[in-house]
Amino acid sequence: QFRTTVFRQTMFAEFEKIIHERAEQGDALTPQLLSEIYYDLNVQYHGKDMAVDKEIEMEWARIPHFYNSFYVYKYATGFSAATSFSKQILEEGQPAVDRYLGFLKS
């Protein structure tokens, strides 16, 4: 779940950030450009030792999350926060619970 919730969603968020920046710069967001950006991010995120199939470049087109601006980063942020909160609660007990409840109230 870490790979799909944190790793991939972070890559998705970076893809969104890049394409929004390109649009703001006046670049046309063609399927070719989007595919190039997406493929390059896959190579960057998975590293040189991982085989990245060329067909992955079109995956962006089938991910519905991209049709709602900056939706995907919330997965990674929520997962990371929940992991941190639960670790603190398990290690510290009530003081961490109180901090968490204070966070929810804010």
mmCIF file of C-alpha atoms in Angstrom:
data_model
loop_
_atom_site.group_PDB
_atom_site.id
_atom_site.type_symbol
_atom_site.label_atom_id
_atom_site.label_comp_id
_atom_site.label_asym_id
_atom_site.label_seq_id
_atom_site.Cartn_x
_atom_site.Cartn_y
_atom_site.Cartn_z
ATOM 1 C CA GLN A 1 0.000 0.000 0.000
ATOM 2 C CA PHE A 2 2.922 2.354 0.614
ATOM 3 C CA ARG A 3 3.996 2.112 -3.037
ATOM 4 C CA THR A 4 0.563 2.966 -4.394
ATOM 5 C CA THR A 5 -0.547 5.437 -1.741
ATOM 6 C CA VAL A 6 2.626 7.397 -1.087
ATOM 7 C CA PHE A 7 5.119 6.680 -3.851
ATOM 8 C CA ARG A 8 2.807 6.730 -6.886
ATOM 9 C CA GLN A 9 0.547 9.480 -5.584
ATOM 10 C CA THR A 10 3.597 11.668 -4.965
ATOM 11 C CA MET A 11 4.713 11.040 -8.543
ATOM 12 C CA PHE A 12 1.189 11.838 -9.747
ATOM 13 C CA ALA A 13 1.247 15.101 -7.775
ATOM 14 C CA GLU A 14 4.574 16.036 -9.328
ATOM 15 C CA PHE A 15 3.140 15.278 -12.778
ATOM 16 C CA GLU A 16 0.231 17.617 -12.042
ATOM 17 C CA LYS A 17 2.558 20.324 -10.776
ATOM 18 C CA ILE A 18 4.727 20.134 -13.889
ATOM 19 C CA ILE A 19 1.851 20.211 -16.352
ATOM 20 C CA HIS A 20 0.195 23.136 -14.566
ATOM 21 C CA GLU A 21 3.484 25.022 -14.670
ATOM 22 C CA ARG A 22 3.818 24.266 -18.372
ATOM 23 C CA ALA A 23 0.284 25.512 -19.001
ATOM 24 C CA GLU A 24 1.004 28.712 -17.074
ATOM 25 C CA GLN A 25 4.088 29.197 -19.269
ATOM 26 C CA GLY A 26 1.819 29.036 -22.304
ATOM 27 C CA ASP A 27 2.884 25.580 -23.488
ATOM 28 C CA ALA A 28 0.294 23.512 -25.333
ATOM 29 C CA LEU A 29 -0.497 20.399 -23.298
ATOM 30 C CA THR A 30 -0.481 17.926 -26.147
ATOM 31 C CA PRO A 31 -0.760 14.185 -25.609
ATOM 32 C CA GLN A 32 2.855 13.908 -26.762
ATOM 33 C CA LEU A 33 4.090 16.400 -24.159
ATOM 34 C CA LEU A 34 2.044 14.827 -21.360
ATOM 35 C CA SER A 35 3.323 11.374 -22.313
ATOM 36 C CA GLU A 36 6.931 12.574 -22.368
ATOM 37 C CA ILE A 37 6.632 14.202 -18.945
ATOM 38 C CA TYR A 38 4.876 11.172 -17.473
ATOM 39 C CA TYR A 39 7.397 8.709 -18.891
ATOM 40 C CA ASP A 40 10.349 10.768 -17.655
ATOM 41 C CA LEU A 41 8.853 10.888 -14.152
ATOM 42 C CA ASN A 42 8.428 7.111 -14.146
ATOM 43 C CA VAL A 43 12.084 6.688 -15.073
ATOM 44 C CA GLN A 44 13.128 9.219 -12.445
ATOM 45 C CA TYR A 45 11.009 7.685 -9.677
ATOM 46 C CA HIS A 46 11.829 4.052 -10.408
ATOM 47 C CA GLY A 47 15.514 4.541 -11.135
ATOM 48 C CA LYS A 48 17.908 3.290 -13.769
ATOM 49 C CA ASP A 49 17.850 -0.300 -12.520
ATOM 50 C CA MET A 50 14.110 -0.684 -13.145
ATOM 51 C CA ALA A 51 12.759 -1.537 -16.578
ATOM 52 C CA VAL A 52 10.182 1.099 -17.508
ATOM 53 C CA ASP A 53 8.072 0.049 -20.478
ATOM 54 C CA LYS A 54 7.493 2.724 -23.099
ATOM 55 C CA GLU A 55 3.735 2.046 -22.899
ATOM 56 C CA ILE A 56 3.617 3.547 -19.396
ATOM 57 C CA GLU A 57 3.825 6.983 -21.009
ATOM 58 C CA MET A 58 0.085 6.835 -21.789
ATOM 59 C CA GLU A 59 -1.013 5.829 -18.289
ATOM 60 C CA TRP A 60 -1.717 9.480 -17.398
ATOM 61 C CA ALA A 61 -4.703 9.418 -19.781
ATOM 62 C CA ARG A 62 -6.532 6.713 -17.844
ATOM 63 C CA ILE A 63 -6.120 8.146 -14.340
ATOM 64 C CA PRO A 64 -9.321 10.035 -13.483
ATOM 65 C CA HIS A 65 -7.695 11.835 -10.549
ATOM 66 C CA PHE A 66 -5.906 14.131 -12.994
ATOM 67 C CA TYR A 67 -9.216 15.626 -14.044
ATOM 68 C CA ASN A 68 -9.565 17.251 -10.598
ATOM 69 C CA SER A 69 -6.681 19.655 -10.062
ATOM 70 C CA PHE A 70 -4.311 18.770 -7.251
ATOM 71 C CA TYR A 71 -6.422 15.937 -5.915
ATOM 72 C CA VAL A 72 -3.764 13.222 -5.672
ATOM 73 C CA TYR A 73 -1.350 14.838 -3.209
ATOM 74 C CA LYS A 74 -3.966 14.350 -0.483
ATOM 75 C CA TYR A 75 -3.445 10.579 -0.561
ATOM 76 C CA ALA A 76 0.249 10.806 0.266
ATOM 77 C CA THR A 77 -0.257 13.600 2.785
ATOM 78 C CA GLY A 78 -3.052 11.755 4.596
ATOM 79 C CA PHE A 79 -1.189 8.448 4.661
ATOM 80 C CA SER A 80 1.983 10.079 5.966
ATOM 81 C CA ALA A 81 0.122 12.019 8.653
ATOM 82 C CA ALA A 82 -1.820 8.942 9.786
ATOM 83 C CA THR A 83 1.407 6.939 10.017
ATOM 84 C CA SER A 84 3.029 9.641 12.123
ATOM 85 C CA PHE A 85 0.034 10.056 14.424
ATOM 86 C CA SER A 86 -0.353 6.327 14.993
ATOM 87 C CA LYS A 87 3.369 5.875 15.705
ATOM 88 C CA GLN A 88 3.276 8.666 18.282
ATOM 89 C CA ILE A 89 0.160 7.271 19.930
ATOM 90 C CA LEU A 90 1.614 3.763 20.126
ATOM 91 C CA GLU A 91 4.909 5.021 21.555
ATOM 92 C CA GLU A 92 3.722 7.832 23.841
ATOM 93 C CA GLY A 93 0.164 6.935 24.755
ATOM 94 C CA GLN A 94 -2.196 9.564 26.183
ATOM 95 C CA PRO A 95 -0.039 12.669 25.577
ATOM 96 C CA ALA A 96 0.013 11.830 21.860
ATOM 97 C CA VAL A 97 -3.735 11.135 21.889
ATOM 98 C CA ASP A 98 -4.313 14.558 23.456
ATOM 99 C CA ARG A 99 -2.146 16.246 20.800
ATOM 100 C CA TYR A 100 -4.021 14.394 18.064
ATOM 101 C CA LEU A 101 -7.401 15.453 19.465
ATOM 102 C CA GLY A 102 -6.120 19.035 19.674
ATOM 103 C CA PHE A 103 -5.062 18.801 16.036
ATOM 104 C CA LEU A 104 -8.556 17.620 15.065
ATOM 105 C CA LYS A 105 -10.133 20.518 16.958
ATOM 106 C CA SER A 106 -7.985 23.147 15.229
#
